[in-house]
Coordinates of C-alpha atoms and ligand atoms in Angstrom, one line a residue:
M1 CA 106.6 113.1 87.0
G2 CA 107.2 115.6 89.7
M3 CA 106.9 114.6 93.3
T4 CA 104.0 116.2 95.0
L5 CA 103.2 116.3 98.6
V6 CA 100.0 115.0 100.1
R7 CA 97.9 118.0 101.0
S8 CA 94.6 118.2 102.8
L9 CA 92.5 121.2 102.2
F10 CA 89.3 122.0 103.9
L11 CA 87.0 124.6 102.7
I12 CA 83.5 125.2 103.8
I13 CA 82.1 128.5 102.8
H14 CA 78.7 129.7 103.8
Q15 CA 77.0 131.9 101.4
K16 CA 75.7 134.6 103.6
M17 CA 77.4 137.5 102.0
S18 CA 75.6 140.8 101.6
T19 CA 76.1 142.8 98.4
S20 CA 77.1 145.9 100.3
S21 CA 80.5 147.5 100.5
S22 CA 82.1 144.5 102.0
A23 CA 81.8 142.8 98.6
I24 CA 83.9 145.1 96.5
L25 CA 86.6 142.5 96.0
T26 CA 84.6 140.0 94.1
P27 CA 83.9 139.2 90.5
V28 CA 80.4 140.3 89.4
G29 CA 77.8 138.9 87.0
V30 CA 79.2 135.3 87.1
R31 CA 76.6 133.7 89.4
G32 CA 75.4 130.5 87.9
M33 CA 78.2 130.0 85.4
N34 CA 78.8 126.3 85.0
V35 CA 81.4 126.3 82.3
L36 CA 84.4 128.5 83.0
D37 CA 84.4 131.7 80.9
R38 CA 87.6 133.6 82.0
A39 CA 86.7 136.9 80.3
K40 CA 83.7 137.4 82.6
F41 CA 86.0 137.7 85.6
L42 CA 87.5 141.0 84.4
R43 CA 86.6 143.8 86.8
N44 CA 87.9 147.4 87.3
I45 CA 88.1 148.3 90.9
K46 CA 89.2 151.5 92.7
I47 CA 92.0 150.6 95.1
P48 CA 93.3 152.8 97.9
V49 CA 97.0 153.3 97.5
L50 CA 99.6 154.9 99.7
K51 CA 102.6 156.3 97.9
V52 CA 105.8 156.4 100.0
A53 CA 109.4 157.1 99.3
D54 CA 111.6 154.0 98.9
E55 CA 113.7 154.6 102.0
K56 CA 110.6 154.9 104.2
L57 CA 109.1 151.6 103.2
S58 CA 110.7 149.5 106.0
K59 CA 109.1 151.7 108.6
I60 CA 105.8 152.0 106.9
T61 CA 105.2 148.4 106.0
P62 CA 104.6 147.2 109.6
I63 CA 101.9 149.9 110.1
C64 CA 100.1 149.1 106.8
K65 CA 100.4 145.3 106.7
Q66 CA 97.0 144.8 108.1
Y67 CA 95.4 146.8 105.3
F68 CA 97.3 145.1 102.4
L69 CA 95.3 144.0 99.4
K70 CA 95.8 140.3 99.1
L71 CA 95.0 138.8 95.7
E72 CA 96.5 136.1 93.5
N73 CA 99.5 137.1 91.3
F74 CA 99.4 140.5 92.8
K75 CA 102.0 142.3 94.9
P76 CA 100.6 144.7 97.4
V77 CA 103.8 146.8 97.3
Q78 CA 104.8 147.8 93.9
S79 CA 107.6 150.1 92.5
V80 CA 106.7 153.0 90.2
S81 CA 108.9 153.1 87.2
G82 CA 111.3 156.0 87.0
E83 CA 110.4 157.2 90.5
K84 CA 112.0 156.4 93.8
L85 CA 108.5 155.5 95.2
K86 CA 106.6 152.5 96.3
C87 CA 102.8 152.1 96.0
I88 CA 101.2 150.2 98.9
H89 CA 97.9 148.8 97.7
M90 CA 95.3 148.4 100.4
N91 CA 92.1 146.4 100.7
P92 CA 89.1 148.6 99.5
E93 CA 86.8 146.6 101.7
K94 CA 88.7 147.9 104.7
I95 CA 89.8 151.3 103.5
G96 CA 87.7 153.8 101.4
A97 CA 89.3 157.0 102.6
W98 CA 92.4 158.1 104.5
T99 CA 90.2 158.4 107.6
D100 CA 89.4 154.7 107.5
L101 CA 92.9 154.0 108.7
S102 CA 92.8 153.9 112.5
E103 CA 93.7 157.0 114.4
I104 CA 96.8 155.3 115.9
D105 CA 98.0 154.2 112.5
R106 CA 97.5 157.6 110.9
K107 CA 99.5 159.1 113.8
S108 CA 102.3 156.6 113.3
L109 CA 102.3 157.4 109.6
K110 CA 102.5 161.1 110.2
E111 CA 105.5 160.6 112.3
H112 CA 107.2 159.3 109.1
S113 CA 105.8 162.3 107.2
V114 CA 103.2 160.1 105.4
N115 CA 99.8 161.8 105.4
E116 CA 96.6 162.3 103.4
D117 CA 98.6 163.7 100.5
N118 CA 100.2 160.3 100.0
F119 CA 96.8 158.6 99.8
I120 CA 95.2 158.2 96.4
M121 CA 92.5 156.0 94.8
K122 CA 93.8 154.1 91.8
D123 CA 91.9 152.1 89.1
I124 CA 93.1 148.6 88.6
E125 CA 91.9 145.8 86.4
L126 CA 91.5 142.4 88.0
S127 CA 91.1 139.2 85.9
Y128 CA 90.5 135.6 86.5
E129 CA 94.1 135.1 87.4
N130 CA 93.8 137.4 90.4
W131 CA 90.8 135.8 92.2
S132 CA 91.3 132.9 94.6
Y133 CA 89.3 129.8 94.2
G134 CA 87.4 130.6 97.3
T135 CA 86.4 134.0 95.9
I136 CA 85.4 132.5 92.6
F137 CA 83.3 129.8 94.2
K138 CA 81.5 132.3 96.3
A139 CA 80.7 134.5 93.3
V140 CA 79.6 131.7 91.0
L141 CA 77.9 129.0 93.1
P142 CA 74.4 129.2 94.5
E143 CA 74.1 131.6 97.4
N144 CA 73.2 130.5 101.0
E145 CA 74.5 126.9 100.5
D146 CA 77.5 125.0 101.6
I147 CA 79.8 125.1 98.6
V148 CA 82.7 122.7 98.3
S149 CA 83.5 121.0 101.5
G150 CA 86.4 118.9 102.6
F151 CA 88.4 118.2 99.6
T152 CA 91.7 116.3 99.8
Q153 CA 94.7 116.2 97.6
V154 CA 96.7 113.0 97.0
G155 CA 99.7 113.7 94.7
H156 CA 98.4 115.7 91.8
I157 CA 94.8 114.5 92.3
I158 CA 92.2 116.5 94.2
H159 CA 89.2 114.5 95.2
L160 CA 85.9 115.9 96.3
N161 CA 82.5 114.7 97.3
L162 CA 80.2 117.0 95.5
K163 CA 76.7 117.6 96.9
D164 CA 73.9 117.0 94.4
H165 CA 73.0 120.6 94.0
L166 CA 76.6 121.3 92.7
L167 CA 76.6 118.5 90.1
Q168 CA 75.9 120.9 87.3
Y169 CA 78.9 123.0 88.3
R170 CA 81.4 120.1 88.0
P171 CA 83.2 121.5 85.0
L172 CA 83.7 124.9 86.5
I173 CA 84.7 123.7 90.0
G174 CA 87.2 121.2 88.5
Q175 CA 88.7 123.7 86.1
V176 CA 89.1 126.4 88.8
L177 CA 90.9 124.0 91.1
V178 CA 93.3 122.8 88.3
N179 CA 94.1 126.4 87.5
K180 CA 94.4 127.7 91.0
I181 CA 96.2 124.9 92.8
K182 CA 99.6 124.6 91.3
S183 CA 100.3 121.0 92.2
C184 CA 96.9 119.8 91.0
R185 CA 96.5 118.3 87.5
T186 CA 93.4 116.2 88.0
V187 CA 90.2 116.7 89.9
V188 CA 87.9 113.8 90.6
N189 CA 84.5 113.5 92.1
K190 CA 84.5 110.4 94.1
S191 CA 81.8 108.6 96.0
S192 CA 81.9 109.4 99.7
T193 CA 81.9 105.8 100.8
I194 CA 84.2 102.9 100.1
D195 CA 82.3 99.7 100.3
N196 CA 84.1 97.4 97.9
T197 CA 86.6 94.8 98.8
Y198 CA 89.7 96.6 97.8
R199 CA 88.7 99.9 99.5
N200 CA 89.4 102.0 96.4
F201 CA 87.3 104.8 95.2
N202 CA 84.9 105.0 92.4
M203 CA 86.1 108.2 90.7
E204 CA 85.0 110.4 87.8
V205 CA 87.4 113.0 86.3
I206 CA 85.8 116.4 86.3
A207 CA 88.8 118.4 85.1
G208 CA 92.4 117.9 84.0
E209 CA 94.2 114.8 82.9
E210 CA 92.7 111.3 83.1
N211 CA 95.8 110.2 85.0
F212 CA 95.4 108.4 88.3
L213 CA 99.1 107.5 88.8
V214 CA 100.3 109.5 91.8
T215 CA 103.4 109.7 93.9
V216 CA 103.2 110.8 97.5
K217 CA 105.7 111.0 100.3
E218 CA 105.0 109.6 103.7
N219 CA 107.3 108.7 106.6
L220 CA 110.4 109.5 104.4
C221 CA 109.4 107.0 101.8
N222 CA 107.9 107.5 98.3
F223 CA 104.7 105.7 97.3
T224 CA 103.5 105.4 93.8
F225 CA 100.2 103.9 92.9
D226 CA 97.1 104.1 90.8
F227 CA 94.7 105.9 93.0
S228 CA 91.7 104.6 91.2
K229 CA 92.6 101.0 91.9
V230 CA 94.1 100.9 95.4
Y231 CA 93.4 102.2 98.8
W232 CA 95.3 105.3 100.1
N233 CA 94.3 107.7 102.8
S234 CA 96.5 110.7 103.4
R235 CA 94.9 111.1 106.9
L236 CA 96.5 107.9 108.1
G237 CA 100.1 109.2 107.8
Q238 CA 100.4 109.9 111.6
E239 CA 98.9 106.5 112.5
H240 CA 101.4 104.8 110.3
E241 CA 104.1 106.7 112.0
R242 CA 102.9 105.8 115.5
I243 CA 103.1 102.1 114.6
L244 CA 106.5 102.6 113.1
N245 CA 107.6 104.1 116.4
F246 CA 106.7 100.8 118.1
L247 CA 109.1 98.9 115.8
K248 CA 112.8 98.3 116.6
P249 CA 115.5 97.1 114.3
G250 CA 115.4 93.3 114.3
D251 CA 111.7 93.1 115.0
V252 CA 109.4 91.2 112.6
L253 CA 106.2 92.7 111.1
F254 CA 103.3 90.8 109.5
D255 CA 101.1 93.3 107.7
V256 CA 97.9 91.4 106.9
F257 CA 96.2 94.1 104.8
C258 CA 99.2 96.2 103.7
G259 CA 97.8 98.1 100.7
V260 CA 100.7 99.7 98.8
G261 CA 103.0 99.5 101.9
P262 CA 102.7 102.5 104.2
F263 CA 103.5 100.3 107.2
A264 CA 105.6 97.8 105.4
I265 CA 108.0 99.9 103.3
P266 CA 109.2 102.2 106.1
A267 CA 109.4 99.2 108.5
V268 CA 112.0 97.6 106.2
K269 CA 113.9 100.9 106.2
K270 CA 113.9 100.6 110.0
K271 CA 115.6 97.2 109.6
C272 CA 112.6 95.1 110.5
K273 CA 111.9 91.8 108.7
V274 CA 108.6 92.4 106.9
Y275 CA 105.9 90.0 105.5
A276 CA 103.4 92.2 103.7
N277 CA 100.2 91.0 102.2
D278 CA 97.2 92.4 100.3
L279 CA 94.4 90.7 98.4
N280 CA 94.2 93.4 95.7
P281 CA 96.5 92.5 92.8
D282 CA 97.0 96.2 92.1
S283 CA 98.1 96.9 95.7
F284 CA 100.5 94.0 95.4
K285 CA 101.9 95.3 92.2
W286 CA 102.5 98.8 93.6
L287 CA 103.8 97.4 96.9
N288 CA 106.5 95.6 95.0
H289 CA 107.2 98.7 92.9
N290 CA 107.5 100.8 96.0
A291 CA 109.8 98.3 97.6
K292 CA 112.2 98.7 94.6
T293 CA 112.0 102.5 94.2
N294 CA 112.6 103.0 98.0
K295 CA 115.7 100.7 97.6
L296 CA 114.7 98.3 100.3
N297 CA 117.0 95.6 101.5
M298 CA 115.1 92.8 99.8
A299 CA 116.4 90.2 102.3
L300 CA 114.1 91.9 104.8
F301 CA 111.0 92.0 102.6
K302 CA 108.6 89.4 101.4
S303 CA 105.2 90.2 99.7
Y304 CA 102.1 88.1 99.2
N305 CA 98.9 88.5 97.3
L306 CA 96.6 86.4 99.5
D307 CA 93.4 86.6 101.4
G308 CA 94.3 87.8 104.9
K309 CA 92.9 84.5 106.3
D310 CA 95.2 82.4 104.2
F311 CA 98.1 84.7 105.0
I312 CA 97.6 84.1 108.7
L313 CA 96.9 80.3 108.3
T314 CA 100.0 79.8 106.1
V315 CA 102.7 82.5 106.2
F316 CA 102.2 83.6 109.8
K317 CA 101.6 80.1 111.1
E318 CA 104.7 78.8 109.3
Y319 CA 106.9 81.5 110.8
I320 CA 105.7 80.8 114.3
T321 CA 106.0 77.0 113.8
N322 CA 109.5 77.5 112.5
Y323 CA 110.4 79.8 115.3
C324 CA 109.3 77.1 117.8
L325 CA 111.3 74.6 115.9
G326 CA 114.4 76.8 116.0
K327 CA 114.4 77.3 112.3
E328 CA 113.5 81.0 112.6
K329 CA 115.6 83.1 115.0
L330 CA 114.8 86.4 116.6
E331 CA 117.4 88.6 118.1
K332 CA 117.2 88.9 121.9
G333 CA 114.4 91.1 122.9
A334 CA 113.0 91.4 119.4
K335 CA 109.2 91.3 119.0
I336 CA 106.8 90.2 116.3
H337 CA 104.2 92.7 115.3
V338 CA 101.0 92.1 113.3
T339 CA 99.1 95.0 111.8
M340 CA 95.5 94.5 110.6
N341 CA 94.2 97.6 109.0
L342 CA 90.9 96.7 107.4
P343 CA 88.7 98.4 110.0
A344 CA 85.4 97.2 108.5
I345 CA 86.1 93.5 109.0
A346 CA 89.6 93.0 110.4
V347 CA 88.3 91.7 113.8
E348 CA 86.7 88.8 112.1
F349 CA 90.1 87.6 111.0
L350 CA 91.1 87.4 114.6
K351 CA 89.3 84.0 114.7
C352 CA 92.2 82.6 112.7
Y353 CA 94.6 82.9 115.6
K354 CA 92.6 80.6 117.9
G355 CA 94.1 77.1 117.8
L356 CA 96.3 78.2 114.9
I357 CA 99.0 75.6 115.9
E358 CA 97.8 72.1 116.9
D359 CA 101.2 70.5 117.6
E360 CA 101.4 70.6 121.4
E361 CA 105.0 69.8 121.4
L362 CA 105.7 73.3 120.1
L363 CA 103.9 74.9 123.0
E364 CA 106.8 74.6 125.3
K365 CA 109.1 76.2 122.8
F366 CA 106.9 79.2 122.2
D367 CA 108.5 82.1 124.0
C368 CA 108.2 85.0 121.5
E369 CA 106.2 88.2 122.1
I370 CA 103.6 88.8 119.4
I371 CA 101.7 92.1 119.4
V372 CA 98.6 92.5 117.2
Y373 CA 97.3 95.9 116.2
V374 CA 93.8 95.4 114.9
Y375 CA 91.7 98.3 113.7
C376 CA 87.9 98.5 113.8
F377 CA 85.1 101.1 113.5
A378 CA 83.1 101.7 116.6
A379 CA 80.1 103.8 117.4
G380 CA 78.3 104.5 120.6
T381 CA 78.9 106.4 123.8
D382 CA 82.0 104.3 124.8
V383 CA 83.8 103.5 121.6
L384 CA 86.8 102.1 123.4
A385 CA 84.6 99.5 125.2
V386 CA 82.8 98.7 122.0
A387 CA 86.1 98.0 120.3
K388 CA 87.4 95.9 123.1
S389 CA 84.4 93.7 123.1
M390 CA 84.5 93.3 119.4
V391 CA 88.1 92.0 119.7
I392 CA 87.3 89.7 122.6
D393 CA 84.1 88.3 120.9
N394 CA 86.0 87.5 117.7
I395 CA 89.1 86.1 119.2
G396 CA 86.9 83.8 121.3
C397 CA 88.9 84.0 124.5
D398 CA 88.9 86.6 127.2
I399 CA 92.2 88.3 126.5
S400 CA 91.4 91.4 128.6
D401 CA 94.6 91.1 130.5
N402 CA 96.7 91.0 127.3
I403 CA 95.3 94.2 126.0
I404 CA 98.1 96.8 125.8
D405 CA 96.3 99.8 124.4
I406 CA 93.0 100.9 122.9
F407 CA 93.5 104.0 120.9
D408 CA 91.1 106.3 119.1
V409 CA 92.8 106.8 115.7
R410 CA 90.4 109.2 114.0
N411 CA 86.9 110.3 113.7
V412 CA 85.5 108.9 110.5
S413 CA 82.0 110.3 110.5
P414 CA 79.8 112.1 113.1
K415 CA 79.2 108.9 115.0
K416 CA 82.0 106.6 114.0
E417 CA 85.5 106.3 115.2
M418 CA 88.4 104.3 113.9
I419 CA 89.9 102.5 116.8
R420 CA 93.1 100.5 117.2
V421 CA 93.3 97.7 119.7
G422 CA 96.8 96.5 120.6
F423 CA 97.1 93.2 122.4
K424 CA 99.6 90.4 123.1
L425 CA 98.8 87.3 121.2
G426 CA 99.8 84.5 123.6
K427 CA 100.0 80.8 123.6
E428 CA 96.6 80.4 125.3
V429 CA 95.1 81.6 122.0
I430 CA 97.5 80.2 119.4
F431 CA 97.5 76.7 121.1
S432 CA 93.9 76.6 122.3
A433 CA 91.5 74.0 121.1
K434 CA 90.8 74.7 117.4
D435 CA 87.2 75.5 116.7
C436 CA 86.8 78.3 114.4
V437 CA 89.7 78.2 112.0
S438 CA 87.8 76.4 109.3
E439 CA 85.0 79.0 109.2
P440 CA 86.1 81.7 106.7
P441 CA 85.4 85.2 108.0
K442 CA 82.2 86.6 106.7
K443 CA 82.7 89.4 104.2
K444 CA 80.4 92.1 105.3
L445 CA 80.4 95.2 103.3
C446 CA 81.0 98.1 105.6
V447 CA 81.5 101.7 105.0
D448 CA 84.8 103.6 105.3
N449 CA 84.7 107.4 104.7
Ligands
LIG1 C1 92.0 100.1 104.8 S1 93.1 99.4 103.6 C2 94.7 99.6 104.5 C3 95.9 99.6 103.6 C4 97.2 100.0 104.3 N1 97.5 99.1 105.4 C5 97.1 101.5 104.8 O1 97.2 101.7 106.0 O2 96.9 102.4 104.0 C6 92.7 97.7 103.6 C7 93.4 96.9 102.6 O3 93.0 95.5 102.7 C8 92.9 94.9 101.5 N2 92.0 93.7 101.6 C9 90.6 93.8 101.6 N3 90.2 92.5 101.8 C10 91.2 91.7 102.1 C11 91.4 90.4 102.4 N4 90.3 89.6 102.5 N5 92.6 89.9 102.5 C12 93.7 90.7 102.4 N6 93.6 92.0 102.1 C13 92.4 92.5 101.9 C14 92.5 96.0 100.6 O4 92.8 95.7 99.2 C15 93.2 97.2 101.1 O5 94.4 97.4 100.5
LIG2 C1 96.5 139.6 87.8 O1 97.2 138.4 87.5 C2 97.8 138.5 86.2 C3 98.4 137.1 85.9 O2 99.4 136.8 86.7 C4 98.9 139.6 86.3 O3 99.6 139.6 85.1 C5 98.3 140.9 86.6 O4 99.3 141.9 86.8 C6 97.5 140.8 87.9 N1 96.7 142.0 88.0 C7 97.1 143.0 88.8 C8 96.2 144.2 88.8 O5 98.2 143.0 89.3
LIG3 C1 79.7 112.8 91.5 O1 78.8 113.6 92.2 C2 77.4 113.4 92.0 C3 76.7 114.4 92.8 O2 76.9 114.2 94.2 C4 77.0 112.0 92.2 O3 75.7 111.8 91.9 C5 77.9 111.1 91.4 O4 77.6 109.8 91.6 C6 79.4 111.4 91.7 N1 80.2 110.5 90.9 C7 81.0 109.6 91.5 C8 81.8 108.8 90.6 O5 80.9 109.4 92.7
LIG4 C1 111.6 110.1 96.8 O1 111.5 110.9 95.6 C2 112.3 112.1 95.6 C3 111.9 112.9 94.4 O2 111.7 112.1 93.3 C4 113.7 111.7 95.6 O3 114.5 112.9 95.6 C5 114.0 110.9 96.9 O4 115.3 110.5 96.9 C6 113.1 109.7 96.9 N1 113.2 109.0 98.2 C7 113.4 107.8 98.3 C8 113.5 107.2 99.7 O5 113.5 107.0 97.4

């Protein structure tokens, strides 16, 4: 299985094209096709060509570059067999005659003895292979509508949210993308919202192989997973990197909702001790797989398949308790980090920290620095303030002074931002009177685009 990079592609094409001269370079008679018929894309077109002697090419190319004919599997500059000549193919939508070249360019060409005699019109036959997917979609799909917007590639899978009016074109759209995008072998139509517990997409294969196993690279690590069963968002790569930059060798990371390991795996590579947890058995499986394939030092890596609440109440609590008892040691200056990336409900899990440890004798021994990075979705005019109050309300103490940073990670939908709140988790919370630990966090179903 070849390694493919994560790619994000965005394409919004408005169908406002006229059928005048600007539309020479387009297949004709294919509007409304919903199952790909390659033969219908053949078209003979007259192309302006400039014939120049081989030795002049390097001088002529810079002048003509702006007029080059750009198509797929097509070289704008071609040799002529048996002659010491090059043919420079130009875009017929820009150039119909020698005089369509700008006056300045014609003058420059003449300085190299290239003039109207070198200019010819030549018939060429273009086929399905020579049109880009954008051109094909424009020619086939309904006019005056948004066509295919915002599709994303994860490994060999392209996923798109198709608008209802395009449903009938699924086979064609999928096939064209598989054909035209070299690294794409599967196209899926996924629901635009993720509202299930494991945050994976509901997907329907519209073209290519029924194979959801992908490998992507992020922050110098390889991640393999079944994209239909686990959460992965290629738009989070930078945020993962920002957190990784906060980590130093010797630090400890608790990743409460770790997925397949985009924080956890590279953190181990940075020589942090990592406790990674996810409730989804498939995430857990691929997390462990990725730990192996990235050749992690297993002494630094522990994985769990627990509810986040149980992870905090057992694994995290035990570590802090043992630290206070001197059974866990931290290098001088080393910090403990806790990542909580489940934006729809993570703040509710903050309740677990309040009164986490009851044994007051441990209070005096508590001297470690714990930084929590909790993610949430916020809407409104002041998203940062909204996020801050969500954190404070859920943790149940005013920790305003302990907030380190409130950061707008990304825009999720027109009115929704994903926010990260970083704060120091101190003894006043961990050792405060216990009152909410027994309440399990409510599982609201929220929406993550
Ligand atoms: C938004 S994803 C984040 C995954 C990963 N940290 C990342 O950045 O790509 C949230 C993860 O939380 C997991 N999850 C959902 N509910 C959970 C719970 N109650 N306890 C632990 N994990 C949970 C999901 O399976 C999913 O992998
Ligand atoms: C169009 O693409 C095909 C397939 O790669 C290629 O063989 C052909 O030469 C191209 N057409 C032209 C006119 O170059
Ligand atoms: C695919 O797209 C159509 C049209 O928007 C939608 O009705 C259908 O539910 C989608 N399939 C999936 C699996 O989301
Ligand atoms: C990731 O995969 C590529 C290609 O398979 C491989 O060359 C590279 O060594 C891998 N990297 C790690 C960290 O395993």
